[in-house]
Amino acid sequence: MAHAWTYDTAASFWTRSRQNPEGVWDAWVSAEAYLLDHRPRTPAEAAQILAVLVDQGGDRRSDGRDVEALTRVRRYLSQLARHETEQAPPARAVA
């Protein structure tokens, strides 16, 4: 059965099922793939994608989704850091 995931439904299902996915294996794999294909928009989404990657225990996926997901998370974090640096008030000189 195909699932029409949203980020929230995939993340919720994956988190609830991760301790024992055997009974819902196909749906769990589908939710995991959706999360790995998702481009993070918030720190919480980036953290969720990293949780999926860490849960794999360092095993490489044959479909390359893990590498692509890590690239998206790294890009998001770099953009976030750059934005925070640009928004930071200028440093004051200490006399």
Coordinates of N, CA, C and O in Angstrom, one line a residue:
M1 N 0.9 -1.2 0.0 CA 0.0 0.0 0.0 C 0.9 1.2 0.0 O 1.8 1.4 0.8
A2 N 0.6 2.1 -0.9 CA 1.4 3.4 -1.0 C 0.9 4.4 0.0 O -0.3 4.4 0.3
H3 N 1.8 5.2 0.6 CA 1.4 6.1 1.6 C 1.6 7.5 1.0 O 2.6 7.8 0.3
A4 N 0.7 8.4 1.3 CA 0.8 9.8 0.9 C 1.3 10.6 2.2 O 0.6 11.1 2.9
W5 N 2.6 10.5 2.4 CA 3.2 11.1 3.6 C 3.3 12.6 3.4 O 3.5 13.1 2.4
T6 N 3.2 13.2 4.6 CA 3.7 14.6 4.8 C 4.9 14.5 5.7 O 5.1 13.4 6.3
Y7 N 5.6 15.6 5.9 CA 6.8 15.5 6.8 C 6.3 15.0 8.1 O 6.9 14.1 8.8
D8 N 5.3 15.7 8.7 CA 4.8 15.4 10.0 C 4.3 14.0 10.2 O 4.6 13.3 11.2
T9 N 3.6 13.4 9.2 CA 3.1 12.1 9.4 C 4.2 11.1 9.3 O 4.2 10.1 10.0
A10 N 5.1 11.3 8.4 CA 6.3 10.4 8.2 C 7.1 10.4 9.5 O 7.5 9.3 10.0
A11 N 7.4 11.6 10.0 CA 8.3 11.7 11.2 C 7.6 11.0 12.4 O 8.2 10.3 13.2
S12 N 6.3 11.3 12.6 CA 5.6 10.7 13.7 C 5.5 9.2 13.6 O 5.8 8.4 14.6
F13 N 5.2 8.6 12.4 CA 5.1 7.2 12.2 C 6.5 6.5 12.4 O 6.6 5.5 13.1
W14 N 7.5 7.1 11.8 CA 8.9 6.5 11.9 C 9.3 6.5 13.4 O 9.8 5.5 13.9
T15 N 9.0 7.6 14.1 CA 9.5 7.6 15.5 C 8.7 6.6 16.4 O 9.3 5.9 17.2
R16 N 7.4 6.5 16.2 CA 6.6 5.6 16.9 C 6.9 4.1 16.6 O 6.9 3.3 17.5
S17 N 7.3 3.9 15.4 CA 7.5 2.5 15.0 C 9.0 2.0 15.0 O 9.2 0.8 14.8
R18 N 9.9 2.9 15.3 CA 11.3 2.5 15.1 C 11.8 1.4 16.0 O 12.7 0.7 15.7
Q19 N 11.2 1.3 17.2 CA 11.7 0.2 18.1 C 11.2 -1.2 17.7 O 11.9 -2.1 18.0
N20 N 10.1 -1.2 16.9 CA 9.7 -2.5 16.5 C 8.9 -2.4 15.1 O 7.7 -2.5 15.0
P21 N 9.7 -2.2 14.0 CA 9.1 -1.9 12.7 C 8.6 -3.2 12.0 O 8.0 -3.0 10.9
E22 N 8.9 -4.3 12.5 CA 8.6 -5.6 11.7 C 7.1 -5.7 11.3 O 6.9 -6.1 10.2
G23 N 6.2 -5.3 12.2 CA 4.8 -5.5 11.8 C 4.3 -4.5 10.8 O 3.2 -4.7 10.2
V24 N 5.0 -3.4 10.6 CA 4.6 -2.4 9.7 C 5.8 -2.0 8.7 O 6.0 -0.9 8.4
W25 N 6.6 -3.1 8.4 CA 7.9 -2.9 7.7 C 7.7 -2.0 6.4 O 8.5 -1.1 6.2
D26 N 6.8 -2.3 5.6 CA 6.7 -1.6 4.3 C 6.4 -0.1 4.5 O 7.0 0.8 3.9
A27 N 5.5 0.2 5.4 CA 5.1 1.6 5.7 C 6.3 2.3 6.4 O 6.6 3.4 6.1
W28 N 7.0 1.6 7.3 CA 8.2 2.1 8.0 C 9.3 2.5 7.0 O 9.9 3.6 7.0
V29 N 9.6 1.6 6.1 CA 10.6 1.9 5.0 C 10.2 3.0 4.2 O 11.0 3.9 3.8
S30 N 8.9 3.1 3.9 CA 8.4 4.2 3.1 C 8.5 5.5 3.8 O 8.9 6.6 3.2
A31 N 8.2 5.6 5.1 CA 8.3 6.8 5.9 C 9.8 7.2 6.0 O 10.1 8.4 5.9
E32 N 10.7 6.2 6.2 CA 12.1 6.5 6.3 C 12.6 7.1 5.0 O 13.3 8.1 5.0
A33 N 12.2 6.5 3.8 CA 12.6 7.1 2.5 C 12.1 8.5 2.3 O 12.8 9.4 1.9
Y34 N 10.9 8.7 2.8 CA 10.3 10.1 2.6 C 11.2 11.1 3.5 O 11.5 12.2 3.0
L35 N 11.5 10.7 4.7 CA 12.3 11.6 5.5 C 13.7 11.8 4.9 O 14.2 13.0 5.0
L36 N 14.3 10.8 4.4 CA 15.6 11.0 3.8 C 15.6 11.8 2.6 O 16.6 12.5 2.2
D37 N 14.5 11.8 1.9 CA 14.3 12.6 0.7 C 13.9 14.1 1.0 O 14.0 14.9 0.1
H38 N 13.5 14.3 2.2 CA 13.0 15.7 2.6 C 14.1 16.7 2.8 O 15.2 16.4 3.3
R39 N 13.9 17.9 2.3 CA 14.9 19.0 2.5 C 14.5 19.7 3.8 O 13.4 20.3 3.9
P40 N 15.3 19.7 4.8 CA 15.0 20.3 6.1 C 14.7 21.8 5.9 O 15.4 22.5 5.2
R41 N 13.7 22.3 6.7 CA 13.3 23.7 6.7 C 13.5 24.3 8.1 O 13.4 25.5 8.2
T42 N 13.7 23.4 9.1 CA 13.8 23.9 10.5 C 14.9 23.1 11.2 O 15.2 22.0 10.7
P43 N 15.5 23.6 12.3 CA 16.4 22.8 13.0 C 15.8 21.4 13.5 O 16.5 20.4 13.5
A44 N 14.5 21.4 13.8 CA 13.9 20.2 14.3 C 13.8 19.2 13.1 O 14.1 18.0 13.4
E45 N 13.6 19.6 11.9 CA 13.5 18.7 10.8 C 14.9 18.1 10.5 O 15.1 17.0 10.2
A46 N 15.9 19.0 10.6 CA 17.3 18.6 10.4 C 17.7 17.5 11.4 O 18.3 16.5 11.1
A47 N 17.3 17.8 12.7 CA 17.6 16.8 13.8 C 16.9 15.5 13.5 O 17.4 14.4 13.8
Q48 N 15.6 15.5 13.0 CA 14.9 14.3 12.7 C 15.6 13.5 11.6 O 15.8 12.2 11.7
I49 N 16.1 14.1 10.6 CA 16.8 13.4 9.5 C 18.1 12.8 10.0 O 18.4 11.7 9.7
L50 N 18.8 13.6 10.9 CA 20.0 13.0 11.5 C 19.7 11.8 12.3 O 20.4 10.8 12.4
A51 N 18.5 11.8 13.0 CA 18.1 10.7 13.8 C 17.9 9.4 13.0 O 18.3 8.3 13.3
V52 N 17.3 9.6 11.8 CA 17.1 8.5 10.9 C 18.5 8.0 10.4 O 18.8 6.8 10.4
L53 N 19.4 8.9 10.1 CA 20.8 8.5 9.7 C 21.5 7.7 10.8 O 22.1 6.7 10.5
V54 N 21.4 8.3 12.0 CA 22.1 7.6 13.1 C 21.5 6.3 13.4 O 22.3 5.3 13.7
D55 N 20.2 6.2 13.3 CA 19.6 4.9 13.6 C 20.0 3.8 12.6 O 19.9 2.6 13.0
Q56 N 20.5 4.2 11.5 CA 21.0 3.2 10.5 C 22.3 2.6 11.0 O 22.8 1.6 10.4
G57 N 22.9 3.2 12.0 CA 24.2 2.6 12.5 C 25.4 2.7 11.6 O 26.3 1.9 11.7
G58 N 25.4 3.7 10.7 CA 26.5 3.8 9.8 C 26.5 2.9 8.6 O 27.4 3.0 7.8
D59 N 25.5 2.1 8.5 CA 25.3 1.3 7.3 C 25.0 2.2 6.1 O 24.1 3.0 6.2
R60 N 25.6 2.0 5.0 CA 25.3 2.8 3.8 C 24.2 2.1 3.0 O 24.1 0.9 2.9
R61 N 23.3 3.0 2.6 CA 22.1 2.5 1.8 C 22.5 2.4 0.4 O 23.3 3.2 -0.2
S62 N 22.0 1.3 -0.3 CA 22.4 1.1 -1.7 C 21.7 2.1 -2.6 O 22.2 2.3 -3.7
D63 N 20.7 2.8 -2.2 CA 20.0 3.7 -3.0 C 20.6 5.1 -2.9 O 20.2 6.1 -3.6
G64 N 21.6 5.3 -2.0 CA 22.2 6.6 -1.8 C 21.4 7.7 -1.1 O 21.9 8.8 -1.0
R65 N 20.3 7.3 -0.6 CA 19.4 8.3 0.1 C 20.1 8.9 1.3 O 20.0 10.1 1.7
D66 N 20.9 8.1 2.0 CA 21.6 8.6 3.2 C 22.6 9.7 2.9 O 22.7 10.7 3.5
V67 N 23.4 9.5 1.8 CA 24.4 10.5 1.4 C 23.7 11.7 1.0 O 24.1 12.8 1.4
E68 N 22.6 11.6 0.2 CA 21.9 12.8 -0.3 C 21.3 13.5 0.9 O 21.3 14.8 1.0
A69 N 20.7 12.8 1.9 CA 20.1 13.4 3.0 C 21.1 14.1 3.9 O 20.9 15.3 4.3
L70 N 22.3 13.5 4.1 CA 23.3 14.2 4.8 C 23.8 15.5 4.1 O 24.0 16.5 4.8
T71 N 23.9 15.5 2.8 CA 24.2 16.7 2.0 C 23.2 17.8 2.2 O 23.6 18.9 2.5
R72 N 21.9 17.4 2.2 CA 20.9 18.4 2.4 C 20.9 19.0 3.9 O 20.8 20.2 4.1
V73 N 21.2 18.1 4.9 CA 21.3 18.6 6.2 C 22.5 19.5 6.4 O 22.4 20.6 7.0
R74 N 23.6 19.2 5.8 CA 24.8 20.0 5.9 C 24.6 21.3 5.2 O 24.9 22.4 5.8
R75 N 23.9 21.4 4.1 CA 23.6 22.6 3.4 C 22.7 23.5 4.2 O 22.9 24.7 4.4
Y76 N 21.7 22.9 4.8 CA 20.8 23.6 5.7 C 21.5 24.2 6.8 O 21.3 25.4 7.1
L77 N 22.3 23.5 7.5 CA 23.0 24.0 8.7 C 24.0 25.1 8.3 O 24.2 26.1 9.0
S78 N 24.7 25.0 7.1 CA 25.6 26.0 6.6 C 24.8 27.3 6.4 O 25.2 28.4 6.7
Q79 N 23.6 27.2 5.7 CA 22.8 28.4 5.5 C 22.3 29.0 6.8 O 22.3 30.2 6.9
L80 N 21.9 28.2 7.7 CA 21.5 28.7 9.0 C 22.6 29.4 9.7 O 22.4 30.5 10.3
A81 N 23.8 28.8 9.7 CA 24.9 29.5 10.4 C 25.3 30.8 9.7 O 25.5 31.8 10.4
R82 N 25.2 30.8 8.4 CA 25.5 32.1 7.6 C 24.5 33.1 8.0 O 24.8 34.3 8.2
H83 N 23.2 32.7 8.0 CA 22.1 33.7 8.4 C 22.3 34.2 9.8 O 22.1 35.4 10.0
E84 N 22.6 33.4 10.7 CA 22.9 33.8 12.1 C 24.0 34.8 12.2 O 24.0 35.8 12.9
T85 N 25.1 34.5 11.4 CA 26.2 35.4 11.4 C 25.9 36.8 10.8 O 26.3 37.8 11.4
E86 N 25.1 36.8 9.8 CA 24.7 38.0 9.2 C 23.7 38.8 10.1 O 23.7 40.0 10.0
Q87 N 22.9 38.1 10.9 CA 22.0 38.8 11.8 C 22.6 39.2 13.1 O 22.0 40.0 13.8
A88 N 23.8 38.7 13.4 CA 24.4 39.1 14.7 C 24.8 40.5 14.7 O 25.2 41.1 13.8
P89 N 24.6 41.2 15.9 CA 25.0 42.6 16.0 C 26.5 42.7 15.9 O 27.2 41.7 16.3
P90 N 27.0 43.8 15.4 CA 28.5 44.0 15.3 C 29.1 43.9 16.7 O 28.5 44.3 17.7
A91 N 30.3 43.3 16.7 CA 31.0 43.2 18.0 C 31.5 44.6 18.4 O 31.9 45.4 17.6
R92 N 31.4 44.9 19.7 CA 31.9 46.2 20.2 C 33.3 46.1 20.6 O 33.8 45.1 21.1
A93 N 34.0 47.1 20.3 CA 35.4 47.2 20.7 C 35.5 47.4 22.2 O 34.8 48.2 22.8
V94 N 36.4 46.7 22.8 CA 36.6 46.8 24.3 C 37.8 47.8 24.5 O 38.8 47.7 23.9
A95 N 37.5 48.8 25.3 CA 38.5 49.9 25.5 C 39.4 49.5 26.7 O 39.1 48.8 27.6

